[in-house]
């Protein structure tokens, strides 16, 4: 799957910044690939990149309209299809990470054929996966897990990979969601895999490797989220992580889109170790990544230090503080 850049990131009319996390992730990690953003009236997210129409983007060299929004269930609203068709008619390809397949929308398919343009359903794959075997395989793996959805698992994984590579460590980020795939250029959208084969897909994503190689696997969902615990467990069993980092957003009272209270970090650590031992008896927590984006610098520092004392583990905000302590711990383990 080769998706052409630059991207025009389409946000539709999403209600908040979190609903634009796909677009924001691309801007944060591949800013050079983004020509600008396109928003519909009422959109409450802003990526901080140039505002462009389809015509302006096409004239400026943009190659692909990327759906930069997410929503519960991954539904592509009917009202957005007009913009998608407009982009195709202007000569752009279209890439989407939503569950709704572009290839199943007749009007969109007709426009793509009319202009000889390509449609990329990033969240879907035609590849067949085996069921998980649990067989031990060489190489090392780190998985990011969460107290909730959308707490920074992707960002933590990308930051860890970047820091490890900076130190000369053989590491590779493994994308498991649509945004990560658009950033990395490859991966498996694990929530688009039939449940019986999700653990096997995770095994495929993090295959046999030489003993000093680290796969840094982007986590999904949360073991404590009633909607998405299944995909989290499949990643945990399939990747057989030697190490994991817990990701947490400290200002939330309830989990995203449900009424369930946020779990304690200690409970997430305990559950991850207990369940992860099914495929790796040596699994261990090497740190906690706290997403302090909603806090000012003083409050963020207090939050991180409080968690460090409470948990007796390395704690940081990957975007404010870096992830050096996590990597230090991995190097000690390797040595």
Short mmCIF file of C-alpha atoms in Angstrom, two decimals:
data_model
loop_
_atom_site.label_atom_id
_atom_site.label_comp_id
_atom_site.label_asym_id
_atom_site.label_seq_id
_atom_site.Cartn_x
_atom_site.Cartn_y
_atom_site.Cartn_z
CA UNK A 1 0.00 0.00 0.00
CA UNK A 2 1.71 3.14 -1.25
CA UNK A 3 -0.31 6.25 -0.40
CA UNK A 4 0.91 9.33 -2.23
CA UNK A 5 1.83 12.54 -0.43
CA UNK A 6 1.33 15.44 0.17
CA UNK A 7 -1.94 14.91 2.03
CA UNK A 8 -4.97 17.17 2.25
CA UNK A 9 -6.36 16.20 5.67
CA UNK A 10 -10.16 16.26 5.77
CA UNK A 11 -11.73 16.76 9.22
CA UNK A 12 -15.38 17.01 8.24
CA UNK A 13 -17.46 18.58 11.02
CA UNK A 14 -15.96 16.75 14.01
CA UNK A 15 -17.07 18.06 17.44
CA UNK A 16 -13.71 18.25 19.23
CA UNK A 17 -9.95 17.93 18.84
CA UNK A 18 -9.88 14.32 20.03
CA UNK A 19 -12.17 13.31 17.17
CA UNK A 20 -9.48 14.61 14.79
CA UNK A 21 -6.71 12.47 16.29
CA UNK A 22 -5.89 10.77 12.99
CA UNK A 23 -5.21 14.10 11.34
CA UNK A 24 -3.37 15.42 14.38
CA UNK A 25 -1.16 12.34 14.51
CA UNK A 26 -0.15 12.75 10.89
CA UNK A 27 0.66 16.43 11.46
CA UNK A 28 2.65 15.68 14.62
CA UNK A 29 4.77 12.90 13.12
CA UNK A 30 4.77 13.57 9.35
CA UNK A 31 4.26 17.32 9.07
CA UNK A 32 6.30 17.42 5.85
CA UNK A 33 3.68 15.20 4.20
CA UNK A 34 0.73 17.54 4.92
CA UNK A 35 -0.29 20.26 2.47
CA UNK A 36 -3.17 21.53 4.60
CA UNK A 37 -6.56 20.80 6.13
CA UNK A 38 -10.14 20.94 4.87
CA UNK A 39 -12.97 21.53 7.36
CA UNK A 40 -16.73 21.69 7.02
CA UNK A 41 -18.86 24.31 8.83
CA UNK A 42 -19.15 23.51 12.54
CA UNK A 43 -15.84 21.67 12.78
CA UNK A 44 -14.36 22.16 16.26
CA UNK A 45 -10.85 20.84 15.53
CA UNK A 46 -7.91 22.71 14.04
CA UNK A 47 -4.60 21.06 13.11
CA UNK A 48 -2.78 24.37 12.77
CA UNK A 49 -1.95 23.86 9.10
CA UNK A 50 -3.07 25.90 6.07
CA UNK A 51 -6.79 25.94 5.34
CA UNK A 52 -7.32 24.76 1.76
CA UNK A 53 -10.19 23.98 -0.56
CA UNK A 54 -10.00 20.88 -2.72
CA UNK A 55 -9.19 23.05 -5.73
CA UNK A 56 -6.41 24.90 -3.91
CA UNK A 57 -4.91 21.67 -2.63
CA UNK A 58 -4.94 20.03 -6.06
CA UNK A 59 -3.41 23.11 -7.67
CA UNK A 60 -0.70 23.12 -5.00
CA UNK A 61 0.31 19.51 -5.64
CA UNK A 62 -1.63 17.54 -3.02
CA UNK A 63 -2.03 13.91 -4.06
CA UNK A 64 -4.35 12.30 -1.49
CA UNK A 65 -7.35 13.39 0.56
CA UNK A 66 -6.94 11.66 3.92
CA UNK A 67 -9.92 11.31 6.25
CA UNK A 68 -8.37 12.68 9.44
CA UNK A 69 -11.34 12.06 11.74
CA UNK A 70 -12.52 9.22 13.96
CA UNK A 71 -15.84 8.43 15.61
CA UNK A 72 -17.46 5.55 17.54
CA UNK A 73 -17.96 2.68 15.12
CA UNK A 74 -15.82 4.24 12.41
CA UNK A 75 -18.81 5.43 10.36
CA UNK A 76 -18.30 7.72 7.37
CA UNK A 77 -21.15 10.28 7.46
CA UNK A 78 -23.23 10.63 4.32
CA UNK A 79 -22.63 14.39 4.35
CA UNK A 80 -18.89 13.86 3.83
CA UNK A 81 -19.26 11.92 0.60
CA UNK A 82 -19.76 15.06 -1.45
CA UNK A 83 -16.31 16.33 -0.46
CA UNK A 84 -14.76 12.93 -1.20
CA UNK A 85 -16.27 12.89 -4.68
CA UNK A 86 -15.11 16.47 -5.22
CA UNK A 87 -11.56 15.45 -4.29
CA UNK A 88 -11.62 12.50 -6.68
CA UNK A 89 -12.90 14.69 -9.49
CA UNK A 90 -10.05 17.12 -8.78
CA UNK A 91 -7.54 14.30 -9.32
CA UNK A 92 -6.77 13.29 -5.73
CA UNK A 93 -6.71 9.75 -4.38
CA UNK A 94 -8.64 9.19 -1.13
CA UNK A 95 -7.49 7.29 1.98
CA UNK A 96 -9.71 6.46 4.93
CA UNK A 97 -9.11 4.69 8.22
CA UNK A 98 -12.79 4.42 9.10
CA UNK A 99 -14.65 1.12 9.28
CA UNK A 100 -16.96 2.25 6.46
CA UNK A 101 -15.26 1.14 3.25
CA UNK A 102 -14.82 3.68 0.51
CA UNK A 103 -14.98 0.78 -1.92
CA UNK A 104 -18.58 0.08 -0.88
CA UNK A 105 -19.91 3.59 -1.54
CA UNK A 106 -21.31 3.56 -5.11
CA UNK A 107 -21.04 7.30 -5.73
CA UNK A 108 -17.43 7.33 -4.50
CA UNK A 109 -16.49 4.26 -6.55
CA UNK A 110 -18.00 5.79 -9.69
CA UNK A 111 -16.02 8.99 -9.19
CA UNK A 112 -12.79 7.06 -8.64
CA UNK A 113 -13.32 5.07 -11.83
CA UNK A 114 -14.30 8.18 -13.75
CA UNK A 115 -11.01 9.89 -12.92
CA UNK A 116 -8.77 6.82 -12.60
CA UNK A 117 -8.07 7.54 -8.95
CA UNK A 118 -7.31 5.12 -6.10
CA UNK A 119 -9.26 4.42 -2.92
CA UNK A 120 -7.39 3.23 0.18
CA UNK A 121 -9.37 1.56 2.97
CA UNK A 122 -6.51 1.61 5.46
CA UNK A 123 -8.45 -0.11 8.21
CA UNK A 124 -9.15 -3.18 6.11
CA UNK A 125 -6.93 -5.87 4.70
CA UNK A 126 -7.49 -8.70 2.28
CA UNK A 127 -4.72 -10.68 3.95
CA UNK A 128 -5.59 -13.94 5.71
CA UNK A 129 -4.22 -14.47 9.21
CA UNK A 130 -3.76 -17.61 11.26
CA UNK A 131 -5.16 -18.02 14.75
CA UNK A 132 -2.74 -17.17 17.53
CA UNK A 133 -0.39 -19.99 18.49
CA UNK A 134 1.28 -18.54 21.57
CA UNK A 135 4.56 -20.13 20.42
CA UNK A 136 7.61 -18.26 21.70
CA UNK A 137 9.59 -16.47 19.00
CA UNK A 138 12.94 -14.67 19.05
CA UNK A 139 13.30 -10.92 19.27
CA UNK A 140 12.08 -8.45 21.88
CA UNK A 141 8.81 -6.55 22.01
CA UNK A 142 7.34 -3.60 23.88
CA UNK A 143 3.60 -2.91 23.91
CA UNK A 144 1.91 0.30 24.98
CA UNK A 145 -1.31 -0.31 26.94
CA UNK A 146 -3.85 2.16 28.27
CA UNK A 147 -6.13 3.01 31.13
CA UNK A 148 -8.55 4.12 28.38
CA UNK A 149 -8.86 4.75 24.65
CA UNK A 150 -7.15 7.78 23.12
CA UNK A 151 -4.67 8.38 25.93
CA UNK A 152 -1.42 8.48 23.95
CA UNK A 153 -0.45 4.87 23.22
CA UNK A 154 0.55 5.65 19.64
CA UNK A 155 2.54 8.75 20.60
CA UNK A 156 4.34 6.90 23.38
CA UNK A 157 5.28 4.05 21.03
CA UNK A 158 6.54 6.46 18.35
CA UNK A 159 8.54 8.42 20.93
CA UNK A 160 10.11 5.24 22.29
CA UNK A 161 11.06 4.04 18.81
CA UNK A 162 12.58 7.44 17.96
CA UNK A 163 14.63 7.53 21.17
CA UNK A 164 15.85 3.96 20.72
CA UNK A 165 16.92 4.64 17.15
CA UNK A 166 18.66 7.83 18.29
CA UNK A 167 20.73 5.67 20.62
CA UNK A 168 21.57 3.20 17.87
CA UNK A 169 19.21 0.48 19.12
CA UNK A 170 17.57 -1.70 16.48
CA UNK A 171 13.88 -0.82 16.91
CA UNK A 172 10.83 -0.61 14.68
CA UNK A 173 7.43 0.93 15.33
CA UNK A 174 4.56 -1.47 14.55
CA UNK A 175 1.31 0.29 13.69
CA UNK A 176 -1.98 -1.27 14.75
CA UNK A 177 -4.40 1.53 13.85
CA UNK A 178 -5.27 3.68 10.90
CA UNK A 179 -3.32 6.74 12.00
CA UNK A 180 -0.21 4.75 12.76
CA UNK A 181 -0.38 3.09 9.36
CA UNK A 182 -0.62 6.49 7.65
CA UNK A 183 2.39 7.65 9.68
CA UNK A 184 4.54 4.53 9.29
CA UNK A 185 3.43 3.49 5.83
CA UNK A 186 2.67 -0.07 6.94
CA UNK A 187 0.98 -2.06 9.69
CA UNK A 188 -2.23 -3.92 10.48
CA UNK A 189 -5.40 -2.21 11.69
CA UNK A 190 -6.07 -4.77 14.36
CA UNK A 191 -9.67 -3.71 15.04
CA UNK A 192 -10.50 -4.54 11.42
CA UNK A 193 -9.46 -8.19 11.85
CA UNK A 194 -12.05 -10.87 12.63
CA UNK A 195 -11.77 -11.53 16.37
CA UNK A 196 -10.68 -15.18 16.10
CA UNK A 197 -7.63 -14.10 14.09
CA UNK A 198 -6.65 -10.91 15.92
CA UNK A 199 -4.00 -12.56 18.10
CA UNK A 200 -2.58 -14.25 15.01
CA UNK A 201 -2.49 -10.91 13.22
CA UNK A 202 -0.55 -9.49 16.17
CA UNK A 203 1.92 -12.36 15.84
CA UNK A 204 2.29 -11.58 12.14
CA UNK A 205 2.84 -7.90 12.95
CA UNK A 206 5.72 -8.67 15.32
CA UNK A 207 7.45 -11.67 13.73
CA UNK A 208 10.61 -13.63 14.54
CA UNK A 209 13.63 -11.37 14.72
CA UNK A 210 17.19 -11.39 15.95
CA UNK A 211 17.62 -11.33 19.74
CA UNK A 212 18.56 -7.64 20.06
CA UNK A 213 15.77 -6.29 17.85
CA UNK A 214 12.85 -4.46 19.51
CA UNK A 215 9.39 -4.19 18.00
CA UNK A 216 7.59 -1.22 19.57
CA UNK A 217 3.92 -2.09 19.18
CA UNK A 218 1.19 0.55 19.26
CA UNK A 219 -1.54 -0.50 21.69
CA UNK A 220 -5.29 -0.21 21.20
CA UNK A 221 -8.21 0.24 23.61
CA UNK A 222 -7.94 -0.81 27.24
CA UNK A 223 -8.41 -4.04 29.16
CA UNK A 224 -10.90 -2.09 31.29
CA UNK A 225 -12.98 -0.58 28.48
CA UNK A 226 -16.25 -2.48 27.96
CA UNK A 227 -16.24 -1.77 24.24
CA UNK A 228 -12.65 -2.50 23.29
CA UNK A 229 -11.06 -4.84 25.83
CA UNK A 230 -11.09 -7.68 23.29
CA UNK A 231 -8.71 -6.01 20.84
CA UNK A 232 -6.40 -5.05 23.72
CA UNK A 233 -6.23 -8.65 24.91
CA UNK A 234 -5.54 -9.95 21.40
CA UNK A 235 -2.57 -7.58 21.07
CA UNK A 236 -1.30 -8.56 24.50
CA UNK A 237 -1.39 -12.28 23.74
CA UNK A 238 -0.21 -11.99 20.13
CA UNK A 239 2.75 -9.65 20.63
CA UNK A 240 4.06 -11.54 23.69
CA UNK A 241 5.60 -8.33 25.07
CA UNK A 242 8.72 -8.51 27.18
CA UNK A 243 7.92 -5.00 28.39
CA UNK A 244 4.95 -2.67 28.47
CA UNK A 245 4.29 0.98 29.18
CA UNK A 246 0.96 2.10 30.66
CA UNK A 247 -0.49 5.25 29.10
CA UNK A 248 -2.88 7.44 31.09
CA UNK A 249 -4.84 10.71 30.80
CA UNK A 250 -5.15 12.14 34.34
CA UNK A 251 -8.06 14.56 33.94
CA UNK A 252 -10.75 12.07 32.89
CA UNK A 253 -13.36 10.84 35.32
CA UNK A 254 -15.01 8.30 33.02
CA UNK A 255 -13.75 6.28 30.07
CA UNK A 256 -14.27 7.64 26.56
CA UNK A 257 -17.86 7.32 25.26
CA UNK A 258 -19.03 5.16 28.19
CA UNK A 259 -20.03 5.84 31.81
CA UNK A 260 -17.47 3.49 33.36
CA UNK A 261 -15.03 5.14 35.79
CA UNK A 262 -11.35 5.31 34.89
CA UNK A 263 -9.37 2.39 36.30
CA UNK A 264 -6.37 2.84 38.57
CA UNK A 265 -2.98 2.60 36.93
CA UNK A 266 -2.00 -0.06 39.47
CA UNK A 267 -4.95 -2.19 38.40
CA UNK A 268 -3.99 -1.88 34.73
CA UNK A 269 -0.44 -2.98 35.53
CA UNK A 270 -1.64 -5.95 37.56
CA UNK A 271 -4.16 -7.07 34.92
CA UNK A 272 -1.65 -6.69 32.08
CA UNK A 273 0.94 -8.80 33.89
CA UNK A 274 -1.60 -11.46 34.90
CA UNK A 275 -3.06 -11.82 31.40
CA UNK A 276 0.22 -11.30 29.55
CA UNK A 277 1.87 -14.22 31.30
CA UNK A 278 -0.17 -16.55 29.14
CA UNK A 279 2.31 -15.97 26.30
CA UNK A 280 5.31 -14.40 28.10
CA UNK A 281 6.04 -15.27 31.71
CA UNK A 282 8.71 -12.54 31.86
CA UNK A 283 6.40 -9.62 30.99
CA UNK A 284 7.04 -6.50 33.08
CA UNK A 285 6.03 -2.86 33.29
CA UNK A 286 8.90 -0.48 32.51
CA UNK A 287 7.07 2.80 33.04
CA UNK A 288 3.99 4.97 32.87
CA UNK A 289 3.40 7.59 30.18
CA UNK A 290 1.06 10.34 31.36
CA UNK A 291 -0.61 12.51 28.76
CA UNK A 292 -0.55 15.96 30.42
CA UNK A 293 -1.76 17.93 27.39
CA UNK A 294 -4.74 19.23 29.37
CA UNK A 295 -2.50 20.57 32.19
CA UNK A 296 -0.21 23.56 32.42
CA UNK A 297 3.49 22.91 32.97
CA UNK A 298 3.38 23.23 36.78
CA UNK A 299 0.36 20.96 37.15
CA UNK A 300 1.90 18.49 34.71
CA UNK A 301 5.12 18.32 36.70
CA UNK A 302 3.23 17.74 39.95
CA UNK A 303 1.11 15.04 38.34
CA UNK A 304 4.14 13.18 37.00
CA UNK A 305 6.06 13.39 40.28
CA UNK A 306 3.05 12.24 42.30
CA UNK A 307 2.64 9.20 40.07
CA UNK A 308 6.37 8.46 40.24
CA UNK A 309 6.27 8.32 44.04
CA UNK A 310 3.00 6.40 44.16
CA UNK A 311 3.98 3.75 41.61
CA UNK A 312 7.75 3.52 42.19
CA UNK A 313 8.27 3.37 38.42
CA UNK A 314 9.68 5.68 35.74
CA UNK A 315 6.92 8.19 34.87
CA UNK A 316 6.96 10.89 32.20
CA UNK A 317 4.94 12.70 29.60
CA UNK A 318 6.60 11.53 26.35
CA UNK A 319 5.88 14.81 24.58
CA UNK A 320 7.05 17.12 27.39
CA UNK A 321 9.79 15.05 29.01
CA UNK A 322 10.98 12.49 26.49
CA UNK A 323 11.13 8.75 27.15
CA UNK A 324 14.76 8.33 28.12
CA UNK A 325 13.95 6.61 31.40
CA UNK A 326 11.90 3.95 29.65
CA UNK A 327 14.71 3.21 27.21
CA UNK A 328 17.26 3.19 30.06
CA UNK A 329 15.22 0.41 31.64
CA UNK A 330 15.11 -1.58 28.40
CA UNK A 331 18.87 -1.25 27.96
CA UNK A 332 19.47 -2.53 31.50
CA UNK A 333 17.24 -5.50 30.73
CA UNK A 334 19.17 -6.22 27.52
CA UNK A 335 22.54 -5.83 29.22
#
